[in-house]
């Protein structure tokens, strides 16, 4: 007997891919505009922690960057 339970193996595989593609999953909610780019970059980025974390930040800051840009524009208009 090999000691590998098929249920545990399936759970591990699902968990592994969920973590690997976490930036893409977060981009669905936070940065839909760049979802395709994030997904394509996510495939090789999983091999590098630095690239994976950078994608995670990019995926989460999508709506935030838009809000900051609008706030900056409104401050520029009111300062004029």
Tab-separated table of N, CA, C and O in Angstrom, residues 18-79:
chain	number	residue	atom	x	y	z
A	18	UNK	N	-5.242	26.531	-5.616
A	18	UNK	CA	-5.915	27.717	-5.079
A	18	UNK	C	-4.889	28.734	-4.589
A	18	UNK	O	-5.033	29.933	-4.822
A	19	UNK	N	-3.845	28.257	-3.947
A	19	UNK	CA	-2.786	29.163	-3.480
A	19	UNK	C	-1.982	29.677	-4.670
A	19	UNK	O	-1.667	30.866	-4.744
A	20	UNK	N	-1.644	28.799	-5.611
A	20	UNK	CA	-0.863	29.193	-6.784
A	20	UNK	C	-1.574	30.309	-7.561
A	20	UNK	O	-0.965	31.276	-7.980
A	21	UNK	N	-2.891	30.161	-7.746
A	21	UNK	CA	-3.665	31.128	-8.518
A	21	UNK	C	-4.414	32.125	-7.638
A	21	UNK	O	-5.372	32.752	-8.092
A	22	UNK	N	-3.986	32.307	-6.410
A	22	UNK	CA	-4.614	33.272	-5.517
A	22	UNK	C	-4.618	34.684	-6.097
A	22	UNK	O	-5.650	35.367	-6.015
A	23	UNK	N	-3.536	35.164	-6.712
A	23	UNK	CA	-3.616	36.500	-7.321
A	23	UNK	C	-4.712	36.601	-8.383
A	23	UNK	O	-5.416	37.605	-8.463
A	24	UNK	N	-4.874	35.561	-9.178
A	24	UNK	CA	-5.924	35.575	-10.195
A	24	UNK	C	-7.308	35.557	-9.560
A	24	UNK	O	-8.220	36.242	-10.022
A	25	UNK	N	-7.467	34.785	-8.512
A	25	UNK	CA	-8.755	34.729	-7.827
A	25	UNK	C	-9.092	36.076	-7.186
A	25	UNK	O	-10.241	36.533	-7.233
A	26	UNK	N	-8.106	36.730	-6.607
A	26	UNK	CA	-8.341	38.043	-6.011
A	26	UNK	C	-8.591	39.102	-7.075
A	26	UNK	O	-9.353	40.046	-6.852
A	27	UNK	N	-7.965	38.942	-8.235
A	27	UNK	CA	-8.167	39.909	-9.323
A	27	UNK	C	-9.609	39.884	-9.825
A	27	UNK	O	-10.107	40.892	-10.325
A	28	UNK	N	-10.286	38.769	-9.676
A	28	UNK	CA	-11.694	38.693	-10.077
A	28	UNK	C	-12.505	39.730	-9.309
A	28	UNK	O	-13.408	40.357	-9.858
A	29	UNK	N	-12.174	39.946	-8.051
A	29	UNK	CA	-12.935	40.858	-7.202
A	29	UNK	C	-12.358	42.271	-7.165
A	29	UNK	O	-13.099	43.236	-7.066
A	30	UNK	N	-11.039	42.406	-7.230
A	30	UNK	CA	-10.410	43.693	-7.001
A	30	UNK	C	-9.850	44.370	-8.251
A	30	UNK	O	-9.693	45.590	-8.257
A	31	UNK	N	-9.490	43.626	-9.263
A	31	UNK	CA	-8.822	44.214	-10.421
A	31	UNK	C	-9.269	43.507	-11.698
A	31	UNK	O	-8.442	43.005	-12.457
A	32	UNK	N	-10.553	43.495	-11.945
A	32	UNK	CA	-11.112	42.776	-13.093
A	32	UNK	C	-10.575	43.309	-14.422
A	32	UNK	O	-10.474	42.586	-15.400
A	33	UNK	N	-10.213	44.584	-14.431
A	33	UNK	CA	-9.703	45.212	-15.649
A	33	UNK	C	-8.427	44.520	-16.151
A	33	UNK	O	-8.212	44.398	-17.344
A	34	UNK	N	-7.584	44.056	-15.241
A	34	UNK	CA	-6.320	43.418	-15.606
A	34	UNK	C	-6.311	41.915	-15.325
A	34	UNK	O	-5.240	41.312	-15.243
A	35	UNK	N	-7.480	41.326	-15.195
A	35	UNK	CA	-7.572	39.906	-14.846
A	35	UNK	C	-6.822	39.015	-15.832
A	35	UNK	O	-6.086	38.114	-15.423
A	36	UNK	N	-6.976	39.249	-17.126
A	36	UNK	CA	-6.300	38.416	-18.129
A	36	UNK	C	-4.788	38.490	-18.016
A	36	UNK	O	-4.095	37.469	-18.081
A	37	UNK	N	-4.273	39.698	-17.835
A	37	UNK	CA	-2.825	39.879	-17.709
A	37	UNK	C	-2.311	39.223	-16.432
A	37	UNK	O	-1.257	38.584	-16.431
A	38	UNK	N	-3.056	39.396	-15.353
A	38	UNK	CA	-2.643	38.799	-14.086
A	38	UNK	C	-2.665	37.283	-14.182
A	38	UNK	O	-1.753	36.602	-13.712
A	39	UNK	N	-3.693	36.734	-14.828
A	39	UNK	CA	-3.779	35.282	-14.969
A	39	UNK	C	-2.613	34.745	-15.795
A	39	UNK	O	-1.992	33.747	-15.421
A	40	UNK	N	-2.304	35.394	-16.913
A	40	UNK	CA	-1.195	34.922	-17.743
A	40	UNK	C	0.141	35.032	-17.020
A	40	UNK	O	1.004	34.162	-17.152
A	41	UNK	N	0.318	36.084	-16.258
A	41	UNK	CA	1.570	36.240	-15.508
A	41	UNK	C	1.610	35.313	-14.308
A	41	UNK	O	2.696	34.994	-13.805
A	42	UNK	N	0.456	34.869	-13.848
A	42	UNK	CA	0.378	34.022	-12.666
A	42	UNK	C	0.954	32.630	-12.901
A	42	UNK	O	1.486	32.012	-11.980
A	43	UNK	N	0.874	32.136	-14.117
A	43	UNK	CA	1.348	30.776	-14.398
A	43	UNK	C	2.840	30.633	-14.098
A	43	UNK	O	3.225	29.803	-13.282
A	44	UNK	N	3.720	31.449	-14.683
A	44	UNK	CA	5.137	31.296	-14.334
A	44	UNK	C	5.506	31.960	-13.005
A	44	UNK	O	6.508	31.594	-12.399
A	45	UNK	N	4.709	32.909	-12.545
A	45	UNK	CA	5.050	33.634	-11.320
A	45	UNK	C	4.973	32.743	-10.088
A	45	UNK	O	5.600	33.049	-9.073
A	46	UNK	N	4.250	31.668	-10.171
A	46	UNK	CA	4.170	30.754	-9.043
A	46	UNK	C	5.511	30.122	-8.702
A	46	UNK	O	5.700	29.609	-7.597
A	47	UNK	N	6.433	30.162	-9.615
A	47	UNK	CA	7.761	29.594	-9.376
A	47	UNK	C	8.677	30.563	-8.644
A	47	UNK	O	9.748	30.182	-8.203
A	48	UNK	N	8.266	31.817	-8.538
A	48	UNK	CA	9.074	32.837	-7.879
A	48	UNK	C	8.224	33.540	-6.828
A	48	UNK	O	7.195	34.140	-7.155
A	49	UNK	N	8.642	33.485	-5.587
A	49	UNK	CA	7.874	34.125	-4.520
A	49	UNK	C	7.781	35.625	-4.725
A	49	UNK	O	6.755	36.240	-4.450
A	50	UNK	N	8.843	36.237	-5.222
A	50	UNK	CA	8.849	37.690	-5.423
A	50	UNK	C	7.818	38.074	-6.476
A	50	UNK	O	7.019	38.992	-6.283
A	51	UNK	N	7.820	37.387	-7.599
A	51	UNK	CA	6.855	37.681	-8.660
A	51	UNK	C	5.440	37.365	-8.195
A	51	UNK	O	4.495	38.097	-8.513
A	52	UNK	N	5.257	36.292	-7.444
A	52	UNK	CA	3.936	35.902	-6.964
A	52	UNK	C	3.376	36.960	-6.012
A	52	UNK	O	2.212	37.342	-6.118
A	53	UNK	N	4.202	37.463	-5.116
A	53	UNK	CA	3.764	38.509	-4.180
A	53	UNK	C	3.470	39.806	-4.939
A	53	UNK	O	2.501	40.499	-4.639
A	54	UNK	N	4.284	40.126	-5.938
A	54	UNK	CA	4.030	41.323	-6.744
A	54	UNK	C	2.687	41.213	-7.463
A	54	UNK	O	1.923	42.186	-7.521
A	55	UNK	N	2.376	40.050	-7.991
A	55	UNK	CA	1.069	39.844	-8.624
A	55	UNK	C	-0.063	39.944	-7.615
A	55	UNK	O	-1.136	40.478	-7.918
A	56	UNK	N	0.177	39.455	-6.428
A	56	UNK	CA	-0.827	39.543	-5.371
A	56	UNK	C	-1.138	41.004	-5.055
A	56	UNK	O	-2.300	41.391	-4.946
A	57	UNK	N	-0.102	41.820	-4.958
A	57	UNK	CA	-0.290	43.247	-4.695
A	57	UNK	C	-1.019	43.907	-5.857
A	57	UNK	O	-1.943	44.694	-5.665
A	58	UNK	N	-0.625	43.579	-7.083
A	58	UNK	CA	-1.264	44.140	-8.261
A	58	UNK	C	-2.745	43.765	-8.310
A	58	UNK	O	-3.609	44.591	-8.615
A	59	UNK	N	-3.047	42.519	-7.984
A	59	UNK	CA	-4.432	42.054	-8.030
A	59	UNK	C	-5.299	42.766	-7.002
A	59	UNK	O	-6.457	43.080	-7.266
A	60	UNK	N	-4.759	43.041	-5.839
A	60	UNK	CA	-5.548	43.626	-4.750
A	60	UNK	C	-5.671	45.140	-4.878
A	60	UNK	O	-6.661	45.717	-4.447
A	61	UNK	N	-4.703	45.794	-5.485
A	61	UNK	CA	-4.713	47.257	-5.526
A	61	UNK	C	-5.409	47.826	-6.750
A	61	UNK	O	-5.324	49.022	-7.003
A	62	UNK	N	-6.100	47.030	-7.509
A	62	UNK	CA	-6.754	47.519	-8.715
A	62	UNK	C	-7.755	48.622	-8.451
A	62	UNK	O	-7.667	49.709	-9.003
A	63	UNK	N	-8.738	48.392	-7.604
A	63	UNK	CA	-9.750	49.400	-7.307
A	63	UNK	C	-9.157	50.529	-6.471
A	63	UNK	O	-9.559	51.673	-6.598
A	64	UNK	N	-8.195	50.221	-5.643
A	64	UNK	CA	-7.572	51.232	-4.797
A	64	UNK	C	-6.856	52.278	-5.640
A	64	UNK	O	-6.972	53.470	-5.375
A	65	UNK	N	-6.147	51.842	-6.679
A	65	UNK	CA	-5.433	52.804	-7.511
A	65	UNK	C	-6.401	53.719	-8.247
A	65	UNK	O	-6.125	54.896	-8.439
A	66	UNK	N	-7.549	53.199	-8.649
A	66	UNK	CA	-8.559	54.037	-9.296
A	66	UNK	C	-9.125	55.069	-8.340
A	66	UNK	O	-9.329	56.228	-8.705
A	67	UNK	N	-9.356	54.677	-7.103
A	67	UNK	CA	-9.864	55.611	-6.094
A	67	UNK	C	-8.837	56.699	-5.794
A	67	UNK	O	-9.177	57.869	-5.646
A	68	UNK	N	-7.571	56.308	-5.702
A	68	UNK	CA	-6.522	57.291	-5.432
A	68	UNK	C	-6.370	58.268	-6.589
A	68	UNK	O	-6.150	59.461	-6.375
A	69	UNK	N	-6.504	57.777	-7.820
A	69	UNK	CA	-6.396	58.659	-8.984
A	69	UNK	C	-7.542	59.666	-8.997
A	69	UNK	O	-7.337	60.854	-9.272
A	70	UNK	N	-8.757	59.222	-8.688
A	70	UNK	CA	-9.903	60.135	-8.646
A	70	UNK	C	-9.731	61.169	-7.540
A	70	UNK	O	-10.039	62.343	-7.717
A	71	UNK	N	-9.224	60.733	-6.392
A	71	UNK	CA	-9.000	61.656	-5.287
A	71	UNK	C	-7.958	62.701	-5.665
A	71	UNK	O	-8.121	63.892	-5.389
A	72	UNK	N	-6.890	62.269	-6.331
A	72	UNK	CA	-5.846	63.189	-6.762
A	72	UNK	C	-6.391	64.194	-7.768
A	72	UNK	O	-6.106	65.389	-7.685
A	73	UNK	N	-7.198	63.713	-8.721
A	73	UNK	CA	-7.784	64.609	-9.721
A	73	UNK	C	-8.707	65.632	-9.076
A	73	UNK	O	-8.695	66.800	-9.442
A	74	UNK	N	-9.496	65.206	-8.103
A	74	UNK	CA	-10.416	66.137	-7.446
A	74	UNK	C	-9.644	67.177	-6.635
A	74	UNK	O	-10.051	68.326	-6.547
A	75	UNK	N	-8.504	66.792	-6.078
A	75	UNK	CA	-7.683	67.746	-5.337
A	75	UNK	C	-7.048	68.739	-6.290
A	75	UNK	O	-6.909	69.920	-5.960
A	76	UNK	N	-6.686	68.297	-7.478
A	76	UNK	CA	-6.079	69.190	-8.463
A	76	UNK	C	-7.099	70.210	-8.965
A	76	UNK	O	-6.772	71.366	-9.172
A	77	UNK	N	-8.337	69.769	-9.150
A	77	UNK	CA	-9.382	70.660	-9.633
A	77	UNK	C	-9.729	71.694	-8.559
A	77	UNK	O	-9.890	72.876	-8.852
A	78	UNK	N	-9.822	71.260	-7.307
A	78	UNK	CA	-10.173	72.185	-6.239
A	78	UNK	C	-9.032	73.159	-5.919
A	78	UNK	O	-9.265	74.258	-5.451
A	79	UNK	N	-7.794	72.769	-6.201
A	79	UNK	CA	-6.653	73.643	-5.947
A	79	UNK	C	-6.512	74.707	-7.026
A	79	UNK	O	-5.881	75.737	-6.827
